[in-house]
Short mmCIF file of C-alpha atoms and ligand atoms in Angstrom, two decimals:
data_model
loop_
_atom_site.label_atom_id
_atom_site.label_comp_id
_atom_site.label_asym_id
_atom_site.label_seq_id
_atom_site.Cartn_x
_atom_site.Cartn_y
_atom_site.Cartn_z
CA UNK A 308 -41.94 -23.55 59.35
CA UNK A 309 -40.03 -25.49 61.96
CA UNK A 310 -36.40 -24.49 62.52
CA UNK A 311 -33.74 -27.19 62.63
CA UNK A 312 -31.53 -27.37 65.73
CA UNK A 313 -28.22 -28.14 64.04
CA UNK A 314 -26.10 -30.36 66.29
CA UNK A 315 -23.09 -30.24 63.96
CA UNK A 316 -22.96 -26.45 64.18
CA UNK A 317 -23.04 -26.55 67.98
CA UNK A 318 -20.53 -29.43 68.09
CA UNK A 319 -18.12 -27.39 65.95
CA UNK A 320 -18.51 -24.39 68.29
CA UNK A 321 -17.82 -26.58 71.34
CA UNK A 322 -14.78 -28.24 69.75
CA UNK A 323 -13.40 -24.88 68.58
CA UNK A 324 -13.60 -23.56 72.15
CA UNK A 325 -11.72 -26.64 73.44
CA UNK A 326 -8.79 -26.29 71.01
CA UNK A 327 -6.92 -23.43 72.75
CA UNK A 328 -7.46 -25.10 76.13
CA UNK A 329 -5.94 -28.36 74.85
CA UNK A 330 -3.05 -26.43 73.27
CA UNK A 331 -2.34 -24.71 76.56
CA UNK A 332 -2.46 -27.96 78.56
CA UNK A 333 -0.14 -29.62 76.03
CA UNK A 334 2.34 -26.73 75.99
CA UNK A 335 2.45 -26.26 79.76
CA UNK A 336 2.08 -29.86 80.97
CA UNK A 337 0.74 -32.66 78.77
CA UNK A 338 -2.24 -33.42 76.54
CA UNK A 339 -5.47 -34.51 78.23
CA UNK A 340 -5.76 -38.32 78.31
CA UNK A 341 -8.89 -40.41 77.79
CA UNK A 342 -9.15 -44.20 78.12
CA UNK A 343 -12.11 -45.87 76.42
CA UNK A 344 -12.91 -49.42 77.48
CA UNK A 345 -15.12 -51.61 75.30
CA UNK A 346 -15.78 -55.24 76.21
CA UNK A 347 -16.36 -57.73 73.41
CA UNK A 348 -17.77 -56.81 70.03
CA UNK A 349 -21.01 -54.97 69.51
CA UNK A 350 -21.34 -53.29 66.10
CA UNK A 351 -23.00 -50.11 67.45
CA UNK A 352 -20.47 -49.76 70.30
CA UNK A 353 -17.60 -50.31 67.88
CA UNK A 354 -18.74 -47.33 65.78
CA UNK A 355 -19.19 -45.13 68.88
CA UNK A 356 -15.78 -46.08 70.28
CA UNK A 357 -14.02 -45.55 66.95
CA UNK A 358 -15.60 -42.10 66.67
CA UNK A 359 -14.65 -41.18 70.23
CA UNK A 360 -10.99 -42.08 69.72
CA UNK A 361 -10.97 -40.35 66.30
CA UNK A 362 -12.35 -37.17 67.88
CA UNK A 363 -9.53 -37.31 70.46
CA UNK A 364 -6.90 -37.61 67.71
CA UNK A 365 -8.34 -34.67 65.77
CA UNK A 366 -8.31 -32.44 68.84
CA UNK A 367 -4.93 -33.40 70.33
CA UNK A 368 -6.33 -35.43 73.22
CA UNK A 369 -4.40 -38.65 73.94
CA UNK A 370 -7.17 -41.22 73.41
CA UNK A 371 -6.55 -44.91 73.93
CA UNK A 372 -8.72 -47.98 73.47
CA UNK A 373 -8.84 -50.97 75.78
CA UNK A 374 -10.66 -53.93 74.26
CA UNK A 375 -11.03 -56.86 76.66
CA UNK A 376 -12.67 -59.98 75.16
CA UNK A 377 -16.26 -60.72 76.18
CA UNK A 378 -14.93 -63.60 78.27
CA UNK A 379 -13.43 -61.04 80.69
CA UNK A 380 -14.61 -61.34 84.31
CA UNK A 381 -15.85 -58.53 86.53
CA UNK A 382 -12.68 -58.92 88.64
CA UNK A 383 -10.42 -58.56 85.59
CA UNK A 384 -12.31 -55.47 84.51
CA UNK A 385 -12.02 -53.99 88.01
CA UNK A 386 -8.27 -54.65 87.80
CA UNK A 387 -8.07 -52.73 84.49
CA UNK A 388 -10.07 -49.80 85.89
CA UNK A 389 -7.83 -49.70 88.97
CA UNK A 390 -4.76 -49.53 86.73
CA UNK A 391 -6.31 -46.64 84.75
CA UNK A 392 -7.30 -44.91 88.01
CA UNK A 393 -3.64 -44.94 89.08
CA UNK A 394 -2.23 -43.56 85.82
CA UNK A 395 -1.44 -39.86 86.14
CA UNK A 396 -1.65 -39.31 82.35
CA UNK A 397 -5.29 -40.47 82.20
CA UNK A 398 -7.89 -37.79 83.00
CA UNK A 399 -10.99 -39.62 81.82
CA UNK A 400 -12.16 -43.25 81.89
CA UNK A 401 -15.16 -44.34 79.86
CA UNK A 402 -16.68 -47.81 79.98
CA UNK A 403 -18.72 -48.27 76.83
CA UNK A 404 -22.19 -49.59 77.65
CA UNK A 405 -23.87 -52.00 77.48
CA UNK A 406 -21.53 -54.48 79.14
CA UNK A 407 -22.12 -58.23 78.68
CA UNK A 408 -24.74 -59.72 81.02
CA UNK A 409 -22.23 -61.59 83.19
CA UNK A 410 -20.40 -58.39 84.17
CA UNK A 411 -21.52 -56.47 87.28
CA UNK A 412 -21.99 -53.13 85.56
CA UNK A 413 -22.78 -51.17 88.72
CA UNK A 414 -19.65 -52.44 90.43
CA UNK A 415 -17.46 -51.61 87.44
CA UNK A 416 -18.87 -48.08 87.05
CA UNK A 417 -18.51 -47.46 90.79
CA UNK A 418 -14.83 -48.50 90.65
CA UNK A 419 -13.89 -45.55 88.41
CA UNK A 420 -12.07 -42.75 90.23
CA UNK A 421 -14.88 -40.12 90.43
CA UNK A 422 -12.37 -37.42 89.41
CA UNK A 423 -11.98 -39.29 86.07
CA UNK A 424 -15.67 -40.09 85.51
CA UNK A 425 -16.07 -38.13 82.27
CA UNK A 426 -19.17 -40.15 81.31
CA UNK A 427 -21.00 -39.07 84.48
CA UNK A 428 -22.25 -42.56 85.41
CA UNK A 429 -20.42 -43.02 88.74
CA UNK A 430 -22.79 -42.88 91.76
CA UNK A 431 -20.91 -39.76 92.97
CA UNK A 432 -21.55 -38.00 89.65
CA UNK A 433 -25.21 -39.07 89.72
CA UNK A 434 -25.48 -37.66 93.26
CA UNK A 435 -23.85 -34.40 92.17
CA UNK A 436 -26.37 -34.14 89.34
CA UNK A 437 -29.38 -34.80 91.56
CA UNK A 438 -28.16 -32.30 94.18
CA UNK A 439 -27.19 -29.80 91.44
CA UNK A 440 -23.59 -29.69 92.67
CA UNK A 441 -20.72 -29.20 90.20
CA UNK A 442 -19.58 -32.49 88.68
CA UNK A 443 -19.48 -34.49 85.47
CA UNK A 444 -22.79 -34.62 83.62
CA UNK A 445 -23.77 -37.47 81.29
CA UNK A 446 -22.71 -36.42 77.80
CA UNK A 447 -25.88 -36.79 75.73
CA UNK A 448 -28.21 -34.86 78.07
CA UNK A 449 -25.48 -32.25 78.64
CA UNK A 450 -25.25 -31.89 74.86
CA UNK A 451 -29.00 -31.34 74.61
CA UNK A 452 -28.73 -28.53 77.18
CA UNK A 453 -25.92 -26.90 75.16
CA UNK A 454 -28.04 -27.14 72.02
CA UNK A 455 -31.04 -25.45 73.67
CA UNK A 456 -28.76 -22.79 75.13
CA UNK A 457 -27.05 -22.12 71.79
CA UNK A 458 -30.40 -21.47 70.12
CA UNK A 459 -31.62 -19.31 73.02
CA UNK A 460 -34.56 -21.58 73.79
CA UNK A 461 -36.09 -20.57 77.13
CA UNK A 462 -36.51 -23.40 79.65
CA UNK A 463 -37.53 -21.77 82.96
CA UNK A 464 -41.25 -22.15 83.59
CA UNK A 465 -41.78 -24.38 80.55
CA UNK A 466 -43.45 -27.78 80.62
CA UNK A 467 -40.82 -30.34 79.63
CA UNK A 468 -41.71 -33.96 78.98
CA UNK A 469 -38.97 -36.58 78.78
CA UNK A 470 -40.05 -39.86 77.21
CA UNK A 471 -37.65 -42.56 78.41
CA UNK A 472 -36.17 -43.28 81.83
CA UNK A 473 -32.74 -44.71 81.09
CA UNK A 474 -29.79 -43.97 83.37
CA UNK A 475 -27.83 -42.73 80.35
CA UNK A 476 -30.33 -40.23 78.90
CA UNK A 477 -33.86 -40.02 80.36
CA UNK A 478 -33.10 -39.59 84.06
CA UNK A 479 -30.12 -37.20 83.76
CA UNK A 480 -32.01 -35.22 81.10
CA UNK A 481 -34.96 -34.76 83.46
CA UNK A 482 -32.69 -33.46 86.25
CA UNK A 483 -30.85 -31.04 83.97
CA UNK A 484 -34.16 -29.58 82.78
CA UNK A 485 -35.42 -29.44 86.36
CA UNK A 486 -32.31 -27.52 87.45
CA UNK A 487 -32.95 -25.13 84.54
CA UNK A 488 -36.36 -24.54 86.17
CA UNK A 489 -38.61 -26.45 83.78
CA UNK A 490 -41.62 -28.33 85.14
CA UNK A 491 -40.57 -31.85 84.23
CA UNK A 492 -42.60 -34.99 83.57
CA UNK A 493 -40.86 -38.32 82.91
CA UNK A 494 -42.85 -40.75 80.77
CA UNK A 495 -42.07 -44.38 79.96
CA UNK A 496 -43.49 -47.57 78.47
CA UNK A 497 -46.12 -47.91 81.23
CA UNK A 498 -47.31 -44.28 81.13
CA UNK A 499 -51.08 -44.00 80.68
CA UNK A 500 -52.24 -41.62 77.94
CA UNK A 501 -48.74 -41.03 76.59
CA UNK A 502 -49.94 -38.90 73.67
CA UNK A 503 -51.88 -36.65 76.04
CA UNK A 504 -48.86 -36.24 78.33
CA UNK A 505 -46.60 -35.44 75.36
CA UNK A 506 -49.07 -32.90 73.97
CA UNK A 507 -48.63 -30.84 77.15
CA UNK A 508 -44.94 -30.41 76.40
CA UNK A 509 -43.42 -27.08 75.43
CA UNK A 510 -40.15 -29.04 75.27
CA UNK A 511 -40.44 -32.70 74.29
CA UNK A 512 -37.43 -34.99 74.64
CA UNK A 513 -37.81 -38.35 72.89
CA UNK A 514 -35.42 -40.93 74.32
CA UNK A 515 -37.14 -44.28 74.47
CA UNK A 516 -35.53 -46.05 71.51
CA UNK A 517 -38.64 -46.90 69.47
CA UNK A 518 -38.41 -46.03 65.79
CA UNK A 519 -40.71 -43.20 64.63
CA UNK A 520 -43.02 -43.86 67.57
CA UNK A 521 -44.03 -40.28 68.40
CA UNK A 522 -46.37 -39.18 65.65
CA UNK A 523 -47.85 -35.72 65.02
CA UNK A 524 -50.68 -36.29 67.53
CA UNK A 525 -48.07 -36.46 70.34
CA UNK A 526 -46.81 -32.96 69.65
CA UNK A 527 -48.20 -29.63 70.76
CA UNK A 528 -48.10 -27.17 67.87
CA UNK A 529 -45.07 -24.92 68.36
CA UNK A 530 -43.24 -27.29 70.74
CA UNK A 531 -39.47 -27.69 70.78
CA UNK A 532 -38.84 -31.33 69.88
CA UNK A 533 -35.52 -32.99 70.70
CA UNK A 534 -35.10 -36.49 69.29
CA UNK A 535 -32.38 -38.51 71.02
CA UNK A 536 -33.36 -41.78 69.33
CA UNK A 537 -31.05 -43.49 66.85
CA UNK A 538 -32.87 -46.52 65.42
CA UNK A 539 -32.03 -48.61 62.39
CA UNK A 540 -34.70 -49.79 59.96
CA UNK A 541 -33.37 -52.96 58.36
CA UNK A 542 -36.10 -54.34 56.07
CA UNK A 543 -38.04 -52.81 53.14
CA UNK A 544 -41.26 -53.31 55.17
CA UNK A 545 -39.88 -51.34 58.12
CA UNK A 546 -38.67 -48.56 55.81
CA UNK A 547 -41.99 -48.43 53.97
CA UNK A 548 -43.92 -48.14 57.23
CA UNK A 549 -42.03 -44.96 58.20
CA UNK A 550 -41.33 -43.58 54.72
CA UNK A 551 -44.23 -44.87 52.56
CA UNK A 552 -43.48 -44.95 48.83
CA UNK A 553 -40.03 -43.34 49.20
CA UNK A 554 -37.67 -44.84 46.60
CA UNK A 555 -34.70 -42.82 47.94
CA UNK A 556 -34.97 -44.44 51.38
CA UNK A 557 -35.31 -47.90 49.85
CA UNK A 558 -32.17 -47.20 47.79
CA UNK A 559 -30.41 -46.10 51.00
CA UNK A 560 -31.43 -49.38 52.64
CA UNK A 561 -30.06 -51.32 49.70
CA UNK A 562 -26.79 -49.40 49.71
CA UNK A 563 -26.09 -49.18 53.45
CA UNK A 564 -28.08 -52.09 54.88
CA UNK A 565 -30.15 -49.84 57.15
CA UNK A 566 -31.93 -46.49 57.32
CA UNK A 567 -31.58 -44.41 60.48
CA UNK A 568 -34.66 -42.89 62.06
CA UNK A 569 -35.26 -41.26 65.44
CA UNK A 570 -38.00 -41.85 68.01
CA UNK A 571 -40.08 -39.08 66.43
CA UNK A 572 -41.90 -39.77 63.18
CA UNK A 573 -40.31 -37.63 60.43
CA UNK A 574 -43.71 -36.17 59.51
CA UNK A 575 -44.35 -35.05 63.07
CA UNK A 576 -41.61 -32.42 63.03
CA UNK A 577 -43.80 -30.08 60.97
CA UNK A 578 -45.78 -29.45 64.18
CA UNK A 579 -42.71 -28.15 66.02
CA UNK A 580 -41.19 -24.67 66.27
CA UNK A 581 -37.68 -26.13 66.61
CA UNK A 582 -36.54 -29.73 66.19
CA UNK A 583 -33.44 -31.87 66.01
CA UNK A 584 -33.05 -33.99 62.88
CA UNK A 585 -31.83 -37.61 63.01
CA UNK A 586 -29.03 -37.96 62.10
CA UNK A 587 -27.31 -34.59 62.69
CA UNK A 588 -29.20 -33.32 65.73
CA UNK A 589 -28.24 -34.62 69.16
CA UNK A 590 -25.81 -37.33 67.95
CA UNK A 591 -22.80 -35.08 67.21
CA UNK A 592 -23.05 -33.45 70.65
CA UNK A 593 -22.43 -36.57 72.73
CA UNK A 594 -18.80 -36.86 71.65
CA UNK A 595 -18.28 -33.09 71.87
CA UNK A 596 -19.42 -33.16 75.51
CA UNK A 597 -17.16 -36.15 76.22
CA UNK A 598 -14.23 -34.12 74.88
CA UNK A 599 -15.37 -31.13 76.96
CA UNK A 600 -15.59 -33.24 80.15
CA UNK A 601 -12.14 -34.68 79.46
CA UNK A 602 -10.59 -31.22 79.05
CA UNK A 603 -12.35 -29.99 82.22
CA UNK A 604 -10.95 -33.02 84.06
CA UNK A 605 -7.39 -32.47 82.79
CA UNK A 606 -7.45 -28.80 83.81
CA UNK A 607 -8.77 -29.65 87.24
CA UNK A 608 -6.31 -32.47 87.81
CA UNK A 609 -3.36 -30.40 86.58
CA UNK A 610 -4.45 -27.26 88.43
CA UNK A 611 -4.71 -25.20 85.25
CA UNK A 612 -7.60 -22.77 85.08
CA UNK A 613 -9.66 -23.24 81.94
CA UNK A 614 -10.72 -20.44 79.65
CA UNK A 615 -14.39 -21.26 80.06
N1 GUN B 2172 -23.72 -46.46 75.25
C1 GUN B 2172 -24.64 -45.70 74.62
N2 GUN B 2172 -24.44 -44.40 74.94
C2 GUN B 2172 -23.38 -44.35 75.77
C3 GUN B 2172 -22.69 -43.30 76.42
O1 GUN B 2172 -23.01 -42.12 76.32
N3 GUN B 2172 -21.63 -43.67 77.18
C4 GUN B 2172 -21.27 -44.96 77.32
N4 GUN B 2172 -20.23 -45.22 78.10
N5 GUN B 2172 -21.88 -45.96 76.74
C5 GUN B 2172 -22.93 -45.65 75.95
#
């Protein structure tokens, strides 16, 4: 029987450990401050941003939203980031991605003060990651590492395969596993013999954003399978392809307008020793790690030594 890696459990442990640190910062100086910037309206981003600001409120972090219209120019966005860089009460700045096409994303991310780069996307943070120097790590891959650590899953000497090469998940994930002494392979849409590559994996990270793509034949029996994908099935045909003859899922589609599935086919998890469910696996950890990075930043900027 495969064991579930419960992201909510680990999220709760992370958030509980942050509470006393936030209380101390607030009592001695001020609450940590996080600014979240979202340009325009994108339904998925809106949910993420709402949840990020809600998590701040629940923990006692001063979270604020900045919502420029999608007609904003790169220059105007740079002006906003500069203003946030200068504010002493802001410890973290997050630019929700993706940005509209007409915005120079690289320039905007590079304009963030690296000491406030709680998302880990600034070129300085990326360099710190690659060189294995201390610095902010991208939240989702950092959350995956916490999950593996919490469950005592050994990484050193293991074959890890990361499917997906995004700047947000795939690449940072590969470096974190490499620094934990795994032998890492990065696969992507042009990889030859993808199933064969995946079957070599003791630790398989699925992060390519293709619904239920990795089927049982991609998974080595006994592998640890981490599914970072969050995909929405929106038609009865799509639902039936992944969950054939499942009236509960069709009812869910009717009620909610979509059914969420990861990059790993639900039936494939039976091959694994440990696996993350979707939803409830990796998802809850991204925000927990954002909160953790924000508290780390506040402590560093205020010269208060953290308890961790
Ligand atoms: N869009 C999807 N995931 C993320 C993330 O982790 N951070 C930001 N800023 N944007 C995202």
